[in-house]
Tab-separated table of C-alpha atoms in Angstrom:
chain	number	residue	atom	x	y	z
Y	14	MET	CA	20.742	-22.702	-15.833
Y	15	ARG	CA	23.803	-21.025	-14.338
Y	16	ARG	CA	23.077	-17.738	-12.563
Y	17	HIS	CA	25.946	-15.241	-12.695
Y	18	TRP	CA	26.732	-13.088	-9.633
Y	19	ILE	CA	25.864	-9.949	-11.652
Y	20	PRO	CA	23.322	-10.272	-14.508
Y	21	PRO	CA	25.447	-9.926	-17.678
Y	22	LEU	CA	22.445	-8.724	-19.672
Y	23	GLY	CA	21.947	-5.870	-17.195
Y	24	LEU	CA	25.494	-4.587	-17.639
Y	25	ALA	CA	25.328	-5.168	-21.409
Y	26	PHE	CA	22.061	-3.245	-21.659
Y	27	GLY	CA	23.578	-0.403	-19.638
Y	28	GLN	CA	26.511	-0.190	-22.022
Y	29	LEU	CA	24.231	-0.249	-25.072
Y	30	ALA	CA	22.272	2.643	-23.550
Y	31	HIS	CA	25.598	4.411	-22.925
Y	32	GLY	CA	26.538	4.148	-26.595
Y	33	ALA	CA	23.040	5.106	-27.735
Y	34	SER	CA	23.197	8.232	-25.561
Y	35	TRP	CA	26.121	9.602	-27.578
Y	36	LEU	CA	24.308	8.802	-30.822
Y	37	LEU	CA	21.174	10.548	-29.583
Y	38	ALA	CA	23.183	13.589	-28.453
Y	39	LEU	CA	24.846	13.751	-31.873
Y	40	TRP	CA	21.489	13.476	-33.644
Y	41	ILE	CA	19.951	16.243	-31.520
Y	42	ALA	CA	22.942	18.537	-32.141
Y	43	LEU	CA	22.907	17.962	-35.921
Y	44	ARG	CA	19.173	18.225	-36.510
Y	45	ALA	CA	18.378	20.199	-39.665
Y	46	GLY	CA	17.523	23.825	-39.016
Y	47	GLY	CA	19.272	23.832	-35.664
Y	48	THR	CA	16.068	23.265	-33.712
Y	49	SER	CA	15.138	20.519	-31.299
Y	50	SER	CA	12.220	19.768	-29.045
Y	51	PRO	CA	12.729	19.894	-25.271
Y	52	LEU	CA	11.351	16.354	-25.215
Y	53	GLN	CA	14.416	15.165	-27.137
Y	54	GLY	CA	16.694	16.468	-24.417
Y	55	ILE	CA	14.499	14.856	-21.753
Y	56	ALA	CA	14.661	11.582	-23.717
Y	57	TRP	CA	18.475	11.784	-23.562
Y	58	VAL	CA	18.385	12.404	-19.806
Y	59	HIS	CA	16.246	9.318	-19.188
Y	60	LEU	CA	18.239	7.164	-21.600
Y	61	VAL	CA	21.329	7.924	-19.498
Y	62	ALA	CA	19.767	8.087	-16.019
Y	63	LEU	CA	17.584	4.988	-16.411
Y	64	GLY	CA	19.068	2.988	-19.275
Y	65	TRP	CA	22.764	3.393	-18.543
Y	66	LEU	CA	23.191	4.370	-14.892
Y	67	THR	CA	20.204	2.913	-13.028
Y	68	THR	CA	20.155	-0.396	-14.913
Y	69	THR	CA	23.879	-0.813	-14.249
Y	70	ALA	CA	23.410	0.108	-10.587
Y	71	LEU	CA	20.505	-2.280	-10.023
Y	72	SER	CA	22.477	-5.081	-11.693
Y	73	ILE	CA	25.510	-4.513	-9.471
Y	74	LEU	CA	23.363	-4.238	-6.335
Y	75	LEU	CA	22.204	-7.823	-6.862
Y	76	HIS	CA	25.757	-8.761	-5.942
Y	77	ALA	CA	26.779	-5.812	-3.757
Y	78	ILE	CA	24.023	-6.041	-1.133
Y	79	PRO	CA	24.556	-9.737	-0.335
Y	80	ALA	CA	28.354	-9.340	-0.531
Y	81	PHE	CA	28.465	-6.278	1.734
Y	82	LEU	CA	26.007	-7.622	4.308
Y	83	GLY	CA	26.431	-11.386	4.198
Y	84	VAL	CA	22.762	-12.021	3.415
Y	85	ARG	CA	21.004	-13.954	0.685
Y	86	TRP	CA	18.916	-11.984	-1.821
Y	87	ARG	CA	15.289	-12.891	-1.239
Y	88	PHE	CA	13.179	-13.718	-4.322
Y	89	GLU	CA	16.218	-13.184	-6.537
Y	90	GLY	CA	14.524	-14.711	-9.568
Y	91	ALA	CA	11.741	-12.133	-9.352
Y	92	ALA	CA	14.304	-9.320	-9.031
Y	93	ARG	CA	16.235	-10.471	-12.092
Y	94	THR	CA	13.051	-10.881	-14.127
Y	95	ALA	CA	11.832	-7.427	-13.058
Y	96	LEU	CA	15.213	-5.962	-14.063
Y	97	PHE	CA	14.858	-7.492	-17.534
Y	98	PHE	CA	11.418	-5.972	-18.049
Y	99	PHE	CA	12.632	-2.698	-16.525
Y	100	GLY	CA	15.140	-2.478	-19.379
Y	101	LEU	CA	12.417	-3.076	-21.962
Y	102	ALA	CA	10.256	-0.400	-20.326
Y	103	VAL	CA	13.144	2.076	-20.434
Y	104	VAL	CA	13.413	1.547	-24.193
Y	105	GLY	CA	9.690	2.207	-24.545
Y	106	PHE	CA	9.933	5.271	-22.307
Y	107	VAL	CA	12.703	6.870	-24.363
Y	108	ILE	CA	10.898	6.098	-27.629
Y	109	ALA	CA	7.713	7.626	-26.226
Y	110	PHE	CA	9.538	10.900	-25.497
Y	111	LEU	CA	10.875	10.966	-29.057
Y	112	ALA	CA	7.896	9.762	-31.039
Y	113	SER	CA	4.735	9.260	-28.967
Y	114	PRO	CA	4.409	11.606	-25.959
Y	115	GLN	CA	0.750	10.705	-25.491
Y	116	THR	CA	1.788	7.209	-24.375
Y	117	LEU	CA	4.298	8.456	-21.792
Y	118	PHE	CA	2.072	8.037	-18.763
Y	119	VAL	CA	1.153	4.441	-19.578
Y	120	VAL	CA	4.782	3.494	-20.233
Y	121	ALA	CA	5.825	5.285	-17.033
Y	122	VAL	CA	3.344	3.206	-15.021
Y	123	VAL	CA	4.762	-0.012	-16.501
Y	124	LEU	CA	8.284	1.197	-15.759
Y	125	GLY	CA	7.286	2.009	-12.200
Y	126	ALA	CA	5.657	-1.396	-11.727
Y	127	THR	CA	8.792	-3.294	-12.761
Y	128	LEU	CA	10.940	-1.113	-10.517
Y	129	THR	CA	8.567	-1.627	-7.577
Y	130	ILE	CA	8.907	-5.402	-7.880
Y	131	TYR	CA	12.698	-5.144	-7.835
Y	132	LEU	CA	12.683	-2.738	-4.888
Y	133	THR	CA	10.315	-4.921	-2.894
Y	134	THR	CA	12.722	-7.860	-3.153
Y	135	ALA	CA	15.613	-5.559	-2.230
Y	136	TRP	CA	13.883	-4.225	0.886
Y	137	THR	CA	12.924	-7.756	1.897
Y	138	THR	CA	16.583	-8.731	1.588
Y	139	LEU	CA	17.811	-5.704	3.525
Y	140	ALA	CA	15.330	-6.344	6.333
Y	141	ALA	CA	17.361	-9.390	7.339
Y	142	ALA	CA	20.402	-7.191	7.984
Y	143	MET	CA	18.693	-4.183	9.551
Y	144	TYR	CA	18.475	-5.958	12.892
Y	145	SER	CA	21.846	-7.676	12.687
Y	146	SER	CA	23.978	-7.900	15.819
Y	147	ASP	CA	26.722	-6.133	13.867
Y	148	ARG	CA	26.384	-2.343	14.197
Y	149	VAL	CA	28.126	-1.640	10.876
Y	150	ASP	CA	25.899	-4.081	8.987
Y	151	ARG	CA	22.803	-2.440	10.472
Y	152	ALA	CA	23.987	1.010	9.385
Y	153	VAL	CA	24.875	-0.144	5.860
Y	154	ALA	CA	21.547	-1.958	5.432
Y	155	ARG	CA	19.548	1.069	6.532
Y	156	ALA	CA	21.576	3.343	4.259
Y	157	PHE	CA	20.848	1.089	1.277
Y	158	ALA	CA	17.158	0.910	2.217
Y	159	ALA	CA	16.925	4.709	2.471
Y	160	THR	CA	18.679	5.213	-0.876
Y	161	LEU	CA	16.347	2.745	-2.577
Y	162	LEU	CA	13.396	4.501	-0.945
Y	163	LEU	CA	14.552	7.722	-2.610
Y	164	LEU	CA	14.666	5.862	-5.929
Y	165	PHE	CA	11.047	4.821	-5.277
Y	166	VAL	CA	10.097	8.445	-4.515
Y	167	THR	CA	11.897	9.522	-7.691
Y	168	MET	CA	9.839	7.012	-9.630
Y	169	LEU	CA	6.543	8.204	-8.133
Y	170	LEU	CA	7.371	11.819	-8.954
Y	171	GLY	CA	8.422	10.761	-12.448
Y	172	VAL	CA	5.189	8.884	-13.126
Y	173	ALA	CA	3.158	11.892	-11.971
Y	174	SER	CA	5.299	14.220	-14.093
Y	175	ALA	CA	4.773	12.009	-17.166
Y	176	SER	CA	1.102	12.952	-17.123
Y	177	LEU	CA	2.119	16.517	-18.031
Y	178	PHE	CA	3.738	15.397	-21.283
Y	179	ALA	CA	0.987	12.908	-22.090
Y	180	GLY	CA	-1.672	15.628	-22.069
Y	181	ILE	CA	-3.586	14.114	-19.159
Y	182	ALA	CA	-5.595	16.540	-17.046
Y	183	ALA	CA	-3.859	16.916	-13.690
Y	184	PRO	CA	-4.001	19.291	-10.690
Y	185	ALA	CA	-1.950	22.472	-11.007
Y	186	TRP	CA	0.572	21.343	-8.376
Y	187	VAL	CA	1.718	18.467	-10.609
Y	188	ALA	CA	3.524	21.046	-12.756
Y	189	GLN	CA	5.840	21.684	-9.779
Y	190	LEU	CA	6.964	18.066	-9.558
Y	191	PRO	CA	9.600	17.815	-12.369
Y	192	PRO	CA	12.194	19.997	-10.550
Y	193	ALA	CA	11.703	17.951	-7.365
Y	194	HIS	CA	11.933	14.743	-9.397
Y	195	ALA	CA	15.256	15.873	-10.908
Y	196	GLY	CA	16.745	16.913	-7.562
Y	197	ILE	CA	15.992	13.641	-5.807
Y	198	ALA	CA	17.060	11.582	-8.832
Y	199	LEU	CA	20.450	13.273	-9.181
Y	200	PHE	CA	21.392	13.569	-5.514
Y	201	GLY	CA	19.059	11.384	-3.450
Y	202	TRP	CA	19.374	8.366	-5.738
Y	203	LEU	CA	22.415	8.376	-8.036
Y	204	THR	CA	24.853	10.422	-5.963
Y	205	LEU	CA	24.011	8.817	-2.621
Y	206	LEU	CA	24.235	5.362	-4.166
Y	207	ILE	CA	27.644	6.077	-5.682
Y	208	TYR	CA	28.881	7.416	-2.346
Y	209	GLY	CA	27.750	4.275	-0.543
Y	210	VAL	CA	28.859	1.640	-3.054
Y	211	SER	CA	32.235	3.227	-3.808
Y	212	ALA	CA	33.102	3.178	-0.093
Y	213	ARG	CA	33.505	-0.588	-0.536
Y	214	THR	CA	34.471	-0.944	-4.211
Y	215	LEU	CA	37.397	1.471	-3.941
Y	216	ARG	CA	39.206	-1.106	-1.814
Y	217	PRO	CA	39.896	-3.599	-4.623
Y	218	ILE	CA	40.190	-0.881	-7.273
Y	219	ALA	CA	42.788	1.150	-5.364
Y	220	GLY	CA	44.189	-1.494	-3.053
Y	221	ASN	CA	43.496	0.939	-0.241
Y	222	ARG	CA	40.539	1.771	1.978
Y	223	SER	CA	39.074	4.805	3.652
Y	224	ARG	CA	40.217	5.420	7.189
Y	225	ARG	CA	37.943	8.385	7.896
Y	226	PRO	CA	34.506	7.060	8.963
Y	227	ALA	CA	33.460	10.532	10.125
Y	228	LEU	CA	33.670	11.741	6.530
Y	229	HIS	CA	31.262	8.979	5.477
Y	230	VAL	CA	28.740	10.199	8.039
Y	231	ILE	CA	29.086	13.803	6.841
Y	232	THR	CA	28.851	12.762	3.192
Y	233	GLY	CA	25.747	10.622	3.610
Y	234	GLY	CA	23.896	12.776	6.121
Y	235	ALA	CA	24.510	16.120	4.424
Y	236	THR	CA	23.645	14.775	0.976
Y	237	LEU	CA	20.459	13.047	2.134
Y	238	VAL	CA	19.086	16.129	3.911
Y	239	GLY	CA	20.401	18.432	1.192
Y	240	ALA	CA	18.722	16.454	-1.601
Y	241	LEU	CA	15.364	16.618	0.169
Y	242	LEU	CA	15.661	20.356	0.864
Y	243	LEU	CA	16.765	21.054	-2.704
Y	244	ALA	CA	13.882	19.035	-4.135
Y	245	ILE	CA	11.307	20.772	-1.925
Y	246	GLY	CA	12.819	24.196	-2.560
Y	247	ASN	CA	12.885	23.695	-6.322
Y	248	GLY	CA	9.408	22.188	-6.449
Y	249	ALA	CA	7.840	24.876	-4.261
Y	250	ALA	CA	9.978	27.694	-5.734
Y	251	ILE	CA	11.484	28.657	-2.350
Y	252	PRO	CA	15.006	29.941	-3.183
Y	253	TRP	CA	16.414	29.962	0.345
Y	254	LEU	CA	15.404	26.329	0.803
Y	255	SER	CA	17.052	25.381	-2.492
Y	256	TRP	CA	20.240	27.208	-1.487
Y	257	SER	CA	20.229	25.517	1.917
Y	258	GLY	CA	19.903	22.113	0.275
Y	259	GLY	CA	22.589	22.964	-2.246
Y	260	GLY	CA	24.939	24.067	0.530
Y	261	LEU	CA	24.508	20.767	2.356
Y	262	ILE	CA	25.079	18.838	-0.867
Y	263	VAL	CA	28.328	20.749	-1.439
Y	264	ALA	CA	29.423	19.992	2.135
Y	265	GLY	CA	28.739	16.299	1.603
Y	266	ALA	CA	30.586	16.340	-1.725
Y	267	ALA	CA	33.577	18.093	-0.171
Y	268	ALA	CA	33.860	15.385	2.501
Y	269	TYR	CA	33.589	12.694	-0.175
Y	270	ILE	CA	36.224	14.305	-2.395
Y	271	VAL	CA	38.677	14.558	0.504
Y	272	ASP	CA	38.090	10.911	1.378
Y	273	VAL	CA	38.465	9.605	-2.195
Y	274	ALA	CA	41.561	11.732	-2.783
Y	275	ALA	CA	43.169	10.163	0.306
Y	276	VAL	CA	42.260	6.641	-0.822
Y	277	LEU	CA	43.546	7.127	-4.377
Y	278	SER	CA	46.733	8.894	-3.308
Y	279	GLY	CA	47.572	5.903	-1.108
Y	280	SER	CA	46.763	3.344	-3.798
Y	281	THR	CA	48.812	0.150	-3.806
Y	282	ASN	CA	47.179	-1.210	-6.972
Y	283	SER	CA	49.368	-0.292	-9.932
Y	284	TYR	CA	46.586	-0.772	-12.511
Y	285	ARG	CA	45.532	2.844	-12.958
Y	286	PRO	CA	42.752	3.271	-15.597
Y	287	PRO	CA	39.812	2.530	-13.227
Y	288	GLN	CA	41.375	4.835	-10.626
Y	289	TYR	CA	41.730	7.664	-13.156
Y	290	PHE	CA	38.119	7.276	-14.246
Y	291	ILE	CA	37.061	7.581	-10.600
Y	292	ALA	CA	39.301	10.609	-10.068
Y	293	ALA	CA	37.791	12.203	-13.177
Y	294	GLY	CA	34.284	11.458	-11.926
Y	295	VAL	CA	35.033	13.236	-8.655
Y	296	ALA	CA	36.458	16.227	-10.567
Y	297	TRP	CA	33.321	16.357	-12.709
Y	298	LEU	CA	31.211	16.300	-9.542
Y	299	ALA	CA	32.954	19.483	-8.406
Y	300	ALA	CA	32.369	21.024	-11.843
Y	301	ALA	CA	28.695	20.026	-11.798
Y	302	LEU	CA	28.140	21.574	-8.384
Y	303	THR	CA	29.702	24.795	-9.644
Y	304	LEU	CA	27.284	24.790	-12.570
Y	305	GLY	CA	24.439	23.984	-10.167
Y	306	ALA	CA	25.283	27.027	-8.060
Y	307	GLY	CA	25.078	29.087	-11.222
Y	308	VAL	CA	21.642	27.635	-11.978
Y	309	LEU	CA	20.400	28.594	-8.500
Y	310	ALA	CA	21.796	32.076	-9.111
Y	311	GLY	CA	19.704	32.389	-12.266
Y	312	LEU	CA	22.261	31.532	-14.963
Y	313	PRO	CA	21.067	29.444	-17.970
Y	314	TRP	CA	23.289	26.471	-17.172
Y	315	SER	CA	20.704	23.847	-16.273
Y	316	ALA	CA	21.333	21.680	-19.357
Y	317	ALA	CA	25.096	21.736	-18.765
Y	318	PHE	CA	24.587	20.976	-15.062
Y	319	ILE	CA	22.422	17.923	-15.745
Y	320	PHE	CA	24.768	16.698	-18.481
Y	321	VAL	CA	27.874	16.943	-16.271
Y	322	MET	CA	26.072	15.293	-13.339
Y	323	LEU	CA	25.070	12.340	-15.534
Y	324	ALA	CA	27.818	11.875	-18.126
Y	325	GLY	CA	30.633	13.413	-16.083
Y	326	TRP	CA	30.142	12.532	-12.427
Y	327	ALA	CA	28.002	9.384	-12.495
Y	328	GLY	CA	29.107	8.252	-15.957
Y	329	GLN	CA	32.837	8.293	-15.290
Y	330	MET	CA	32.357	6.536	-11.960
Y	331	VAL	CA	30.453	3.787	-13.802
Y	332	ASN	CA	33.174	3.599	-16.479
Y	333	GLY	CA	35.787	3.088	-13.788
Y	334	HIS	CA	33.762	0.326	-12.167
Y	335	ILE	CA	33.054	-1.374	-15.506
Y	336	LEU	CA	36.810	-1.686	-16.072
Y	337	HIS	CA	37.017	-3.514	-12.753
Y	338	ILE	CA	33.717	-5.195	-11.861
Y	339	GLY	CA	32.690	-5.637	-15.501
Y	340	VAL	CA	35.954	-7.362	-16.380
Y	341	ARG	CA	35.769	-9.498	-13.243
Y	342	LEU	CA	32.304	-10.627	-14.384
Y	343	ILE	CA	33.655	-11.502	-17.830
Y	344	ALA	CA	36.417	-13.580	-16.212
Y	345	THR	CA	33.971	-15.565	-14.086
Y	346	ILE	CA	31.629	-16.197	-17.018
Y	347	TYR	CA	34.384	-17.990	-18.892
Y	348	ARG	CA	36.545	-19.306	-16.037
Y	349	GLY	CA	34.015	-20.100	-13.326
Y	350	ASP	CA	32.639	-18.215	-10.338
Y	351	ASP	CA	35.698	-18.948	-8.201
Y	352	ASP	CA	38.094	-17.326	-10.657
Y	353	GLU	CA	40.145	-14.472	-9.174
Y	354	THR	CA	41.877	-13.161	-12.301
Y	355	GLU	CA	42.775	-9.496	-11.966
Y	356	PRO	CA	41.313	-7.168	-14.637
Y	357	ARG	CA	44.798	-6.039	-15.699
Y	358	GLU	CA	45.529	-9.599	-16.825
Y	359	LEU	CA	42.678	-9.509	-19.350
Y	360	LEU	CA	42.744	-5.888	-20.539
Y	361	ASP	CA	45.364	-4.566	-22.935
Y	362	ALA	CA	47.667	-1.702	-21.984
Y	363	ARG	CA	46.415	1.007	-24.335
Y	364	ARG	CA	42.690	0.908	-25.049
Y	365	PRO	CA	41.470	1.766	-21.507
Y	366	TRP	CA	43.677	4.876	-21.600
Y	367	PHE	CA	42.394	5.923	-25.035
Y	368	ALA	CA	38.826	5.455	-23.781
Y	369	PHE	CA	39.600	7.533	-20.695
Y	370	ALA	CA	41.020	10.425	-22.731
Y	371	ALA	CA	38.163	10.382	-25.249
Y	372	MET	CA	35.494	10.353	-22.536
Y	373	GLN	CA	36.945	13.345	-20.692
Y	374	ILE	CA	37.314	15.349	-23.913
Y	375	ALA	CA	33.738	14.447	-24.857
Y	376	VAL	CA	32.261	15.569	-21.542
Y	377	TRP	CA	34.247	18.804	-21.666
Y	378	LEU	CA	33.208	19.638	-25.257
Y	379	VAL	CA	29.506	18.904	-24.747
Y	380	SER	CA	29.315	20.753	-21.429
Y	381	ALA	CA	31.124	23.771	-22.909
Y	382	GLY	CA	28.804	23.681	-25.913
Y	383	LEU	CA	25.761	23.640	-23.645
Y	384	VAL	CA	27.058	26.606	-21.627
Y	385	VAL	CA	27.787	28.771	-24.679
Y	386	GLU	CA	24.879	27.258	-26.664
Y	387	LEU	CA	27.070	26.195	-29.593
Y	388	ARG	CA	25.784	23.115	-31.373
Y	389	THR	CA	29.071	22.540	-33.198
Y	390	LEU	CA	30.848	21.914	-29.892
Y	391	ILE	CA	28.049	19.640	-28.708
Y	392	ALA	CA	28.182	17.601	-31.929
Y	393	ALA	CA	31.971	17.325	-31.736
Y	394	GLY	CA	31.787	16.195	-28.118
Y	395	ALA	CA	29.096	13.615	-28.910
Y	396	ALA	CA	31.217	12.240	-31.769
Y	397	VAL	CA	34.270	11.950	-29.507
Y	398	GLY	CA	32.108	10.347	-26.811
Y	399	LEU	CA	30.849	7.767	-29.291
Y	400	MET	CA	34.438	7.042	-30.286
Y	401	GLY	CA	35.390	6.679	-26.615
Y	402	TRP	CA	32.508	4.252	-26.074
Y	403	LEU	CA	33.598	2.162	-29.069
Y	404	ILE	CA	37.136	2.010	-27.674
Y	405	LEU	CA	35.775	1.000	-24.267
Y	406	MET	CA	33.713	-1.761	-25.904
Y	407	SER	CA	36.819	-2.865	-27.809
Y	408	ALA	CA	38.716	-3.081	-24.500
Y	409	LEU	CA	35.962	-5.225	-22.969
Y	410	ALA	CA	35.872	-7.410	-26.095
Y	411	HIS	CA	39.622	-7.919	-25.710
Y	412	ALA	CA	39.054	-8.950	-22.087
Y	413	ARG	CA	36.412	-11.457	-23.214
Y	414	ARG	CA	38.756	-12.977	-25.791
Y	415	SER	CA	41.539	-13.193	-23.217
Y	416	ALA	CA	39.243	-14.910	-20.704
Y	417	ALA	CA	37.888	-17.326	-23.311
Y	418	ALA	CA	41.365	-18.190	-24.639
Y	419	ALA	CA	42.437	-19.543	-21.268
Y	420	THR	CA	39.615	-22.098	-21.342
Y	421	THR	CA	40.357	-23.567	-24.777
């Protein structure tokens, strides 16, 4: 059986979770009586963070790590199988939050087990490059290994936190874990991963590359230390530690924004939709950090902060990559692994732009609704987001038809 360079089912599952997230947000906003359980919001967070973003990331890493480092993925079959069952466990996890909280801990353990299998194969693969004679390869391999270690830590904290919702007796300190879990997940896992992967993927998307390696060091180092300090400060309720971590995260983000702005401004690739999605993602990162500063200052913006970090920053970066890497995968499925068709040749001229506009409007409406606590705005934003997702799926379907037509 032919094995594609990125598991198509992984990307497809991620996009289904993306669409379901807008439906879930709309349902929560329109619930009769205007009331909703906090568990429903947490279900949305995990549907996006695990179902959409992490599943997509783990699928792409199966190609990115070997491609970046020139190594062969060890035990790849086990990794792909674990990724499949990880997706099933995510579905069960979200359903448990919505309908059966008492089963959360058990489902979380299963989820953690599937992720551990995947991560073990990834670390085994990275070990081959950590002692490479090439200094850059060694640095990249260790950065990937550290980022995946933070995903593992996030998982451990998440499994322990699930016991709180499942009604399992636990030591008092377990109640302090959810804020630490959130901090490491948002910055130590998702943000650091995006920083690292985009340093390479921006080259084909923009037709330009970063020429400021010092900024990469600042971005990675400041964000890594900042995420750990923020997580410890939030978990232990030590404000100055949280502020110190937040300050380092902002410094890392500032270096990243400067670097990406330089790459995009010097773009030689005239196909713009993926570039605009990435630019929007970076803008939403700045907005999210502003909201995060407000949260540390005591303002009730935590829901808006988490939403913008997930749907704005990480989500728009994924959308931009789907319009490039996702379309490239579609081309190779139908035209063979050696096909080098550019995404612009398979996508139509209008739908990616309509999807871009709808997604930005949706993120803005929902985040504004969360800040002012107005469900009407949230519902409107979720409806626009769902429309944007449908347009994005229509664009990808058009790419599939274009790729298939060339083979008939």
